[in-house]
């Protein structure tokens, strides 16, 4: 099983280029477990690109993989008891002491709706096509009136995500240049 674990098409390039081209901070919030995630990151040589991994702790005891819950929460009914990805994301953002230009949240499961719901209009949600997050977004808006404020993009490859991130960064850089030009011309008067 462990040998067959692979990344989704284009994810390796997304991770590498996000860090090298944009100095992105990448965190993983996953309902998987430390054994699987560490194995994939080490096998692909990506561990150095990840700032932090938040997942269920696990360890091998002989042939048995023992998995513990990340935490036990009852505050969020959009998440399972063992992991509220939204609260983990917000705790990371509060503790990171970093001002992010925008947050790009990538997910595919229904439990990715909670963090996507907490993003701002400036951020981006990337929902994997054909997976439960794509179905959950309209269902939660229709049934509970919960609407994601960020832009929502659907993807099948990490390269599609990278393309949208590149566009967003270019737009932000253009906006900063325009603001700088306006400030300069205002002082020159």
Coordinates of N, CA and C in Angstrom, one line a residue:
X1 N 0.8 -1.2 0.0 CA 0.0 0.0 0.0 C 0.9 1.3 0.0
X2 N 1.8 1.3 0.9 CA 2.7 2.5 1.0 C 3.4 2.8 -0.3
X3 N 3.9 1.8 -0.9 CA 4.7 1.9 -2.2 C 3.8 2.5 -3.3
X4 N 2.5 2.3 -3.2 CA 1.6 2.7 -4.3 C 1.1 4.2 -4.1
X5 N 1.4 4.8 -3.0 CA 1.0 6.2 -2.7 C 1.7 7.2 -3.7
X6 N 0.9 7.9 -4.4 CA 1.4 8.9 -5.3 C 0.7 10.2 -5.2
X7 N 1.3 11.3 -5.7 CA 0.7 12.6 -5.7 C -0.2 12.7 -6.9
X8 N -1.2 13.6 -6.8 CA -2.0 13.9 -8.0 C -1.2 14.5 -9.0
X9 N -1.5 14.3 -10.3 CA -0.8 14.9 -11.4 C -0.6 16.4 -11.2
X10 N 0.7 16.8 -11.4 CA 1.0 18.2 -11.3 C 1.3 18.8 -9.9
X11 N 1.0 18.0 -8.9 CA 1.1 18.5 -7.5 C 2.6 18.8 -7.2
X12 N 3.5 17.9 -7.6 CA 4.9 18.1 -7.3 C 5.4 19.4 -7.8
X13 N 5.1 19.7 -9.1 CA 5.5 20.9 -9.7 C 4.8 22.1 -9.0
X14 N 3.5 22.0 -8.7 CA 2.8 23.1 -7.9 C 3.6 23.4 -6.7
X15 N 3.9 22.4 -5.9 CA 4.6 22.7 -4.6 C 6.0 23.3 -4.9
X16 N 6.8 22.7 -5.7 CA 8.1 23.2 -6.0 C 8.1 24.6 -6.5
X17 N 7.3 24.9 -7.5 CA 7.2 26.2 -8.1 C 6.6 27.3 -7.2
X18 N 5.6 26.9 -6.4 CA 5.0 27.9 -5.5 C 6.1 28.4 -4.5
X19 N 6.9 27.5 -4.1 CA 8.0 27.9 -3.1 C 9.1 28.6 -3.9
X20 N 9.6 28.1 -5.0 CA 10.7 28.8 -5.7 C 10.3 30.1 -6.4
X21 N 9.1 30.1 -7.0 CA 8.7 31.3 -7.8 C 8.1 32.4 -6.9
X22 N 7.4 32.0 -5.8 CA 6.6 32.9 -5.1 C 6.9 32.9 -3.6
X23 N 7.9 32.2 -3.2 CA 8.2 32.1 -1.7 C 7.0 31.7 -0.9
X24 N 6.2 30.9 -1.4 CA 4.9 30.5 -0.7 C 5.3 29.7 0.5
X25 N 4.4 29.8 1.6 CA 4.5 28.9 2.7 C 3.4 27.9 2.5
X26 N 3.8 26.6 2.5 CA 2.9 25.5 2.3 C 2.6 24.8 3.6
X27 N 1.4 24.6 3.9 CA 1.0 23.8 5.1 C 0.1 22.7 4.5
X28 N 0.1 21.5 5.2 CA -0.7 20.4 4.8 C -1.7 20.2 6.0
X29 N -3.0 20.3 5.8 CA -4.0 19.9 6.8 C -4.7 18.7 6.2
X30 N -4.5 17.6 6.8 CA -5.0 16.4 6.1 C -5.7 15.4 7.2
X31 N -6.7 14.8 6.8 CA -7.4 13.8 7.6 C -6.7 12.4 7.4
X32 N -5.6 12.4 6.8 CA -4.8 11.2 6.6 C -4.1 10.9 7.9
X33 N -2.8 10.7 7.8 CA -2.0 10.4 9.0 C -0.5 10.7 8.7
X34 N 0.3 10.8 9.8 CA 1.7 11.2 9.7 C 2.5 10.2 8.9
X35 N 2.2 8.9 9.1 CA 3.0 7.8 8.4 C 2.8 8.0 6.9
X36 N 1.6 8.1 6.4 CA 1.4 8.2 4.9 C 2.0 9.5 4.3
X37 N 1.7 10.6 5.0 CA 2.1 11.9 4.5 C 3.7 12.0 4.5
X38 N 4.3 11.6 5.6 CA 5.7 11.6 5.7 C 6.4 10.7 4.6
X39 N 5.8 9.6 4.4 CA 6.3 8.6 3.4 C 6.3 9.3 2.0
X40 N 5.2 9.9 1.6 CA 5.0 10.5 0.3 C 6.0 11.7 0.2
X41 N 6.1 12.6 1.2 CA 7.0 13.7 1.1 C 8.4 13.3 1.0
X42 N 8.8 12.3 1.8 CA 10.2 11.8 1.8 C 10.5 11.1 0.4
X43 N 9.6 10.3 0.0 CA 9.8 9.6 -1.3 C 10.0 10.5 -2.5
X44 N 9.2 11.7 -2.4 CA 9.3 12.6 -3.5 C 10.3 13.8 -3.3
X45 N 11.0 13.8 -2.1 CA 11.9 14.8 -1.8 C 11.3 16.2 -1.6
X46 N 10.1 16.2 -1.0 CA 9.3 17.5 -0.9 C 9.2 18.0 0.6
X47 N 9.8 17.2 1.5 CA 9.6 17.6 2.9 C 10.1 19.0 3.2
X48 N 11.2 19.4 2.6 CA 11.8 20.7 2.8 C 10.9 21.8 2.3
X49 N 9.9 21.6 1.5 CA 9.0 22.6 1.0 C 7.8 22.9 1.9
X50 N 7.6 22.0 2.8 CA 6.4 22.1 3.6 C 6.7 22.8 5.0
X51 N 6.0 23.8 5.3 CA 6.2 24.6 6.5 C 5.8 23.7 7.7
X52 N 4.5 23.2 7.7 CA 4.0 22.4 8.8 C 3.0 21.4 8.2
X53 N 2.9 20.2 8.8 CA 1.9 19.2 8.5 C 1.0 19.0 9.7
X54 N -0.3 19.2 9.5 CA -1.3 19.0 10.6 C -2.1 17.8 10.1
X55 N -2.0 16.7 10.9 CA -2.7 15.4 10.5 C -2.8 14.5 11.7
X56 N -3.5 13.4 11.6 CA -3.6 12.5 12.6 C -2.3 11.8 12.9
X57 N -1.8 11.8 14.1 CA -0.5 11.1 14.4 C -0.7 9.6 14.3
X58 N 0.3 8.9 13.7 CA 0.2 7.5 13.5 C 1.6 6.9 13.7
X59 N 1.6 5.6 14.0 CA 2.9 4.8 14.1 C 2.6 3.4 13.9
X60 N 3.6 2.7 13.4 CA 3.5 1.3 13.2 C 3.8 0.5 14.5
X61 N 2.9 -0.4 14.8 CA 3.2 -1.3 15.9 C 3.1 -2.7 15.3
X62 N 4.3 -3.2 14.9 CA 4.4 -4.5 14.2 C 3.8 -4.3 12.8
X63 N 2.8 -5.0 12.4 CA 2.1 -4.9 11.1 C 0.9 -4.0 11.2
X64 N 0.6 -3.4 12.4 CA -0.6 -2.6 12.6 C -0.2 -1.2 12.6
X65 N -1.0 -0.4 11.8 CA -0.8 1.1 11.9 C -1.8 1.7 12.8
X66 N -1.3 2.2 13.9 CA -2.1 2.9 14.9 C -2.3 4.3 14.6
X67 N -3.5 4.8 14.5 CA -3.8 6.2 14.2 C -4.6 6.8 15.3
X68 N -4.1 8.0 15.8 CA -4.8 8.7 16.8 C -5.4 9.9 16.2
X69 N -6.5 10.5 16.8 CA -7.1 11.7 16.3 C -6.2 12.9 16.5
X70 N -6.2 13.8 15.5 CA -5.4 15.0 15.6 C -5.8 15.8 16.9
X71 N -7.1 16.0 17.0 CA -7.7 16.6 18.2 C -9.1 16.1 18.3
X72 N -9.8 16.5 19.4 CA -11.2 16.1 19.6 C -12.0 17.4 19.8
X73 N -12.8 17.7 18.7 CA -13.5 19.0 18.7 C -15.0 18.7 18.5
X74 N -15.8 19.6 19.1 CA -17.2 19.5 18.9 C -17.8 20.9 18.5
X75 N -16.9 21.9 18.3 CA -17.3 23.2 17.9 C -17.8 23.3 16.5
X76 N -17.3 22.6 15.6 CA -17.6 22.7 14.1 C -18.3 21.5 13.6
X77 N -19.6 21.8 13.2 CA -20.4 20.7 12.7 C -20.1 20.5 11.2
X78 N -19.2 21.2 10.6 CA -18.8 21.0 9.2 C -17.7 20.0 9.1
X79 N -17.1 19.7 10.2 CA -15.9 18.8 10.3 C -16.1 17.6 11.1
X80 N -15.3 16.6 11.0 CA -15.3 15.5 11.9 C -14.7 15.9 13.3
X81 N -15.0 15.0 14.2 CA -14.5 15.3 15.6 C -13.0 15.3 15.7
X82 N -12.4 14.5 14.8 CA -10.9 14.4 15.0 C -10.1 15.5 14.3
X83 N -10.8 16.3 13.4 CA -10.0 17.4 12.8 C -10.9 18.4 12.2
X84 N -10.8 19.6 12.7 CA -11.5 20.8 12.1 C -10.4 21.5 11.3
X85 N -10.4 21.3 10.0 CA -9.4 22.0 9.2 C -9.4 23.5 9.2
X86 N -10.6 24.0 9.4 CA -10.8 25.5 9.4 C -10.1 26.1 10.6
X87 N -10.4 25.5 11.8 CA -9.7 26.0 13.0 C -8.2 25.8 13.0
X88 N -7.8 24.7 12.4 CA -6.3 24.5 12.3 C -5.7 25.6 11.4
X89 N -6.3 25.9 10.3 CA -5.8 26.9 9.4 C -5.8 28.2 10.1
X90 N -6.9 28.6 10.7 CA -6.9 29.9 11.4 C -5.9 30.0 12.5
X91 N -5.7 28.9 13.3 CA -4.6 28.9 14.3 C -3.3 29.1 13.7
X92 N -3.0 28.4 12.6 CA -1.7 28.6 11.9 C -1.6 30.1 11.4
X93 N -2.6 30.7 10.8 CA -2.5 32.0 10.4 C -2.2 33.0 11.5
X94 N -2.9 32.8 12.6 CA -2.7 33.7 13.8 C -1.2 33.5 14.4
X95 N -0.7 32.3 14.4 CA 0.6 32.1 15.0 C 1.8 32.3 14.1
X96 N 1.5 32.5 12.8 CA 2.6 32.5 11.8 C 3.3 33.9 11.8
X97 N 2.7 34.9 12.3 CA 3.3 36.3 12.2 C 3.7 36.7 10.8
X98 N 3.0 36.2 9.8 CA 3.2 36.5 8.4 C 2.0 37.2 7.8
X99 N 2.2 38.2 7.1 CA 1.1 38.9 6.4 C 1.1 38.3 5.0
X100 N 0.1 37.5 4.7 CA 0.0 36.8 3.4 C -0.8 37.7 2.4
X101 N -0.3 37.8 1.1 CA -1.0 38.5 0.1 C -2.4 37.9 -0.2
X102 N -2.4 36.6 -0.2 CA -3.6 35.8 -0.3 C -3.4 34.4 0.1
X103 N -4.4 33.7 0.4 CA -4.3 32.3 0.7 C -4.9 31.5 -0.4
X104 N -4.2 30.5 -0.9 CA -4.7 29.5 -1.9 C -5.0 28.2 -1.1
X105 N -6.2 27.8 -1.0 CA -6.6 26.6 -0.3 C -7.0 25.5 -1.3
X106 N -6.3 24.4 -1.2 CA -6.5 23.3 -2.2 C -7.2 22.2 -1.4
X107 N -8.3 21.6 -1.9 CA -8.9 20.5 -1.3 C -9.8 19.7 -2.2
X108 N -10.2 18.5 -1.7 CA -11.1 17.7 -2.5 C -12.2 17.1 -1.6
X109 N -12.1 17.0 -0.3 CA -13.0 16.4 0.5 C -14.1 17.3 1.1
X110 N -15.2 16.8 1.5 CA -16.2 17.6 2.1 C -15.7 18.3 3.4
X111 N -14.7 17.7 4.0 CA -14.2 18.4 5.2 C -13.3 19.6 4.9
X112 N -13.1 19.9 3.6 CA -12.4 21.1 3.1 C -13.3 22.3 3.0
X113 N -14.6 22.1 3.2 CA -15.5 23.2 3.1 C -15.3 24.2 4.2
X114 N -15.1 23.7 5.4 CA -15.0 24.5 6.6 C -13.8 25.6 6.4
X115 N -12.6 25.1 6.0 CA -11.6 26.2 5.8 C -11.9 27.1 4.6
X116 N -12.4 26.5 3.6 CA -12.8 27.4 2.4 C -13.8 28.4 2.8
X117 N -14.7 28.1 3.7 CA -15.7 29.1 4.2 C -15.1 30.2 4.9
X118 N -13.9 30.0 5.5 CA -13.3 31.0 6.4 C -12.3 31.9 5.6
X119 N -12.2 31.7 4.3 CA -11.3 32.5 3.4 C -12.0 33.8 3.1
X120 N -11.2 34.8 2.7 CA -11.8 36.1 2.3 C -12.0 36.2 0.8
X121 N -12.5 37.4 0.4 CA -12.7 37.6 -1.1 C -11.4 37.7 -1.8
X122 N -10.4 38.0 -1.1 CA -9.0 38.1 -1.7 C -8.4 36.7 -2.0
X123 N -8.9 35.7 -1.3 CA -8.2 34.4 -1.4 C -8.8 33.5 -2.5
X124 N -8.3 32.3 -2.6 CA -8.8 31.4 -3.6 C -8.9 30.0 -3.1
X125 N -10.1 29.4 -3.4 CA -10.4 28.0 -3.1 C -10.2 27.2 -4.3
X126 N -9.4 26.1 -4.2 CA -9.3 25.2 -5.4 C -9.9 23.9 -5.0
X127 N -11.0 23.6 -5.6 CA -11.8 22.3 -5.4 C -11.6 21.3 -6.5
X128 N -11.2 20.2 -6.2 CA -10.9 19.1 -7.2 C -12.2 18.7 -7.9
X129 N -12.1 18.7 -9.2 CA -13.3 18.2 -10.0 C -13.6 16.8 -9.7
X130 N -14.9 16.5 -9.6 CA -15.4 15.2 -9.4 C -15.3 14.6 -8.0
X131 N -14.9 15.4 -7.0 CA -14.7 15.0 -5.7 C -15.7 15.7 -4.8
X132 N -15.8 15.3 -3.5 CA -16.9 15.7 -2.7 C -16.9 17.2 -2.4
X133 N -15.8 17.9 -2.3 CA -15.8 19.3 -2.1 C -16.6 20.1 -3.2
X134 N -16.4 19.6 -4.4 CA -17.2 20.2 -5.5 C -18.7 20.1 -5.3
X135 N -19.1 19.0 -4.8 CA -20.5 18.8 -4.6 C -21.0 19.5 -3.3
X136 N -20.1 19.6 -2.3 CA -20.5 20.2 -1.1 C -20.7 21.7 -1.2
X137 N -20.0 22.4 -2.0 CA -20.1 23.8 -2.1 C -21.5 24.3 -2.5
X138 N -22.1 23.8 -3.6 CA -23.5 24.3 -3.9 C -24.5 23.7 -2.9
X139 N -24.3 22.5 -2.4 CA -25.2 21.9 -1.4 C -25.3 22.7 -0.1
X140 N -24.1 23.2 0.4 CA -24.1 24.0 1.6 C -24.7 25.3 1.4
X141 N -24.5 25.9 0.3 CA -25.2 27.2 0.0 C -26.7 27.0 -0.1
X142 N -27.1 26.0 -0.8 CA -28.6 25.8 -1.0 C -29.3 25.4 0.3
X143 N -28.7 24.4 1.1 CA -29.3 23.9 2.3 C -29.1 24.8 3.5
X144 N -28.0 25.4 3.6 CA -27.7 26.2 4.9 C -27.3 27.6 4.7
X145 N -27.3 28.1 3.4 CA -27.0 29.5 3.1 C -25.5 29.8 3.4
X146 N -24.7 28.8 3.3 CA -23.2 29.0 3.6 C -22.5 29.2 2.2
X147 N -22.1 30.4 2.0 CA -21.4 30.7 0.7 C -20.0 31.0 0.9
X148 N -19.1 30.4 0.1 CA -17.7 30.7 0.1 C -17.5 32.1 -0.5
X149 N -16.7 32.9 0.2 CA -16.4 34.3 -0.2 C -15.3 34.4 -1.2
X150 N -14.4 33.5 -1.2 CA -13.2 33.5 -2.1 C -13.6 33.1 -3.5
X151 N -12.7 33.3 -4.4 CA -12.9 32.8 -5.7 C -12.8 31.3 -5.6
X152 N -13.6 30.6 -6.4 CA -13.5 29.1 -6.4 C -13.1 28.6 -7.8
X153 N -12.1 27.8 -7.8 CA -11.6 27.3 -9.1 C -11.7 25.7 -9.0
X154 N -12.0 25.1 -10.1 CA -12.1 23.6 -10.1 C -10.9 23.1 -10.9
X155 N -10.3 22.0 -10.4 CA -9.0 21.6 -11.0 C -9.0 20.0 -11.1
X156 N -8.2 19.6 -12.0 CA -7.9 18.2 -12.2 C -6.4 17.9 -12.1
X157 N -5.6 19.0 -12.2 CA -4.2 18.9 -12.1 C -3.6 20.0 -11.3
X158 N -2.5 19.7 -10.6 CA -1.8 20.8 -9.9 C -1.3 21.9 -10.8
X159 N -1.1 21.6 -12.1 CA -0.7 22.7 -13.0 C -1.8 23.7 -13.3
X160 N -3.0 23.3 -13.2 CA -4.1 24.2 -13.3 C -4.1 25.2 -12.1
X161 N -3.9 24.7 -10.9 CA -3.8 25.5 -9.7 C -2.6 26.5 -9.9
X162 N -1.5 26.0 -10.3 CA -0.3 26.8 -10.4 C -0.6 28.0 -11.4
X163 N -1.3 27.7 -12.5 CA -1.6 28.7 -13.5 C -2.5 29.8 -12.9
X164 N -3.4 29.4 -12.1 CA -4.3 30.4 -11.4 C -3.5 31.2 -10.4
X165 N -2.7 30.5 -9.6 CA -1.8 31.2 -8.6 C -0.9 32.3 -9.3
X166 N -0.3 31.8 -10.4 CA 0.6 32.8 -11.2 C -0.2 34.0 -11.7
X167 N -1.4 33.8 -12.1 CA -2.3 34.9 -12.6 C -2.6 35.8 -11.4
X168 N -2.9 35.2 -10.3 CA -3.3 36.0 -9.1 C -2.1 36.9 -8.6
X169 N -0.9 36.2 -8.6 CA 0.3 37.0 -8.2 C 0.6 38.1 -9.2
X170 N 0.5 37.8 -10.5 CA 0.7 38.9 -11.5 C -0.2 40.0 -11.3
X171 N -1.5 39.7 -11.1 CA -2.5 40.8 -10.8 C -2.2 41.6 -9.6
X172 N -1.8 40.9 -8.5 CA -1.4 41.6 -7.3 C -0.1 42.5 -7.5
X173 N 0.8 42.0 -8.3 CA 2.1 42.8 -8.6 C 1.7 44.0 -9.4
X174 N 0.9 43.8 -10.4 CA 0.4 44.9 -11.3 C -0.3 46.0 -10.4
X175 N -1.1 45.5 -9.5 CA -1.9 46.5 -8.7 C -0.9 47.3 -7.8
X176 N 0.1 46.6 -7.2 CA 1.1 47.3 -6.4 C 1.9 48.3 -7.2
X177 N 2.2 48.0 -8.4 CA 3.0 48.9 -9.3 C 2.1 50.1 -9.6
X178 N 0.8 49.9 -9.9 CA -0.1 51.0 -10.2 C -0.2 51.9 -9.0
X179 N -0.4 51.3 -7.8 CA -0.5 52.1 -6.5 C 0.8 52.9 -6.3
X180 N 1.9 52.3 -6.5 CA 3.2 53.0 -6.3 C 3.3 54.1 -7.3
X181 N 2.9 53.9 -8.5 CA 3.0 55.0 -9.5 C 2.1 56.2 -9.1
X182 N 0.9 55.8 -8.6 CA -0.1 56.9 -8.2 C 0.5 57.7 -7.0
X183 N 1.1 57.0 -6.1 CA 1.7 57.6 -4.9 C 2.8 58.5 -5.3
X184 N 3.7 58.1 -6.3 CA 4.8 58.8 -6.8 C 4.3 60.1 -7.5
X185 N 3.3 59.9 -8.3 CA 2.8 61.1 -9.1 C 2.1 62.1 -8.1
X186 N 1.5 61.6 -7.1 CA 0.9 62.5 -6.1 C 1.9 63.3 -5.3
X187 N 3.1 62.7 -5.0 CA 4.1 63.5 -4.3 C 4.8 64.5 -5.3
X188 N 4.8 64.2 -6.5 CA 5.5 65.0 -7.5 C 4.8 66.3 -7.8
X189 N 3.5 66.4 -7.5 CA 2.7 67.6 -7.8 C 3.1 68.8 -7.0

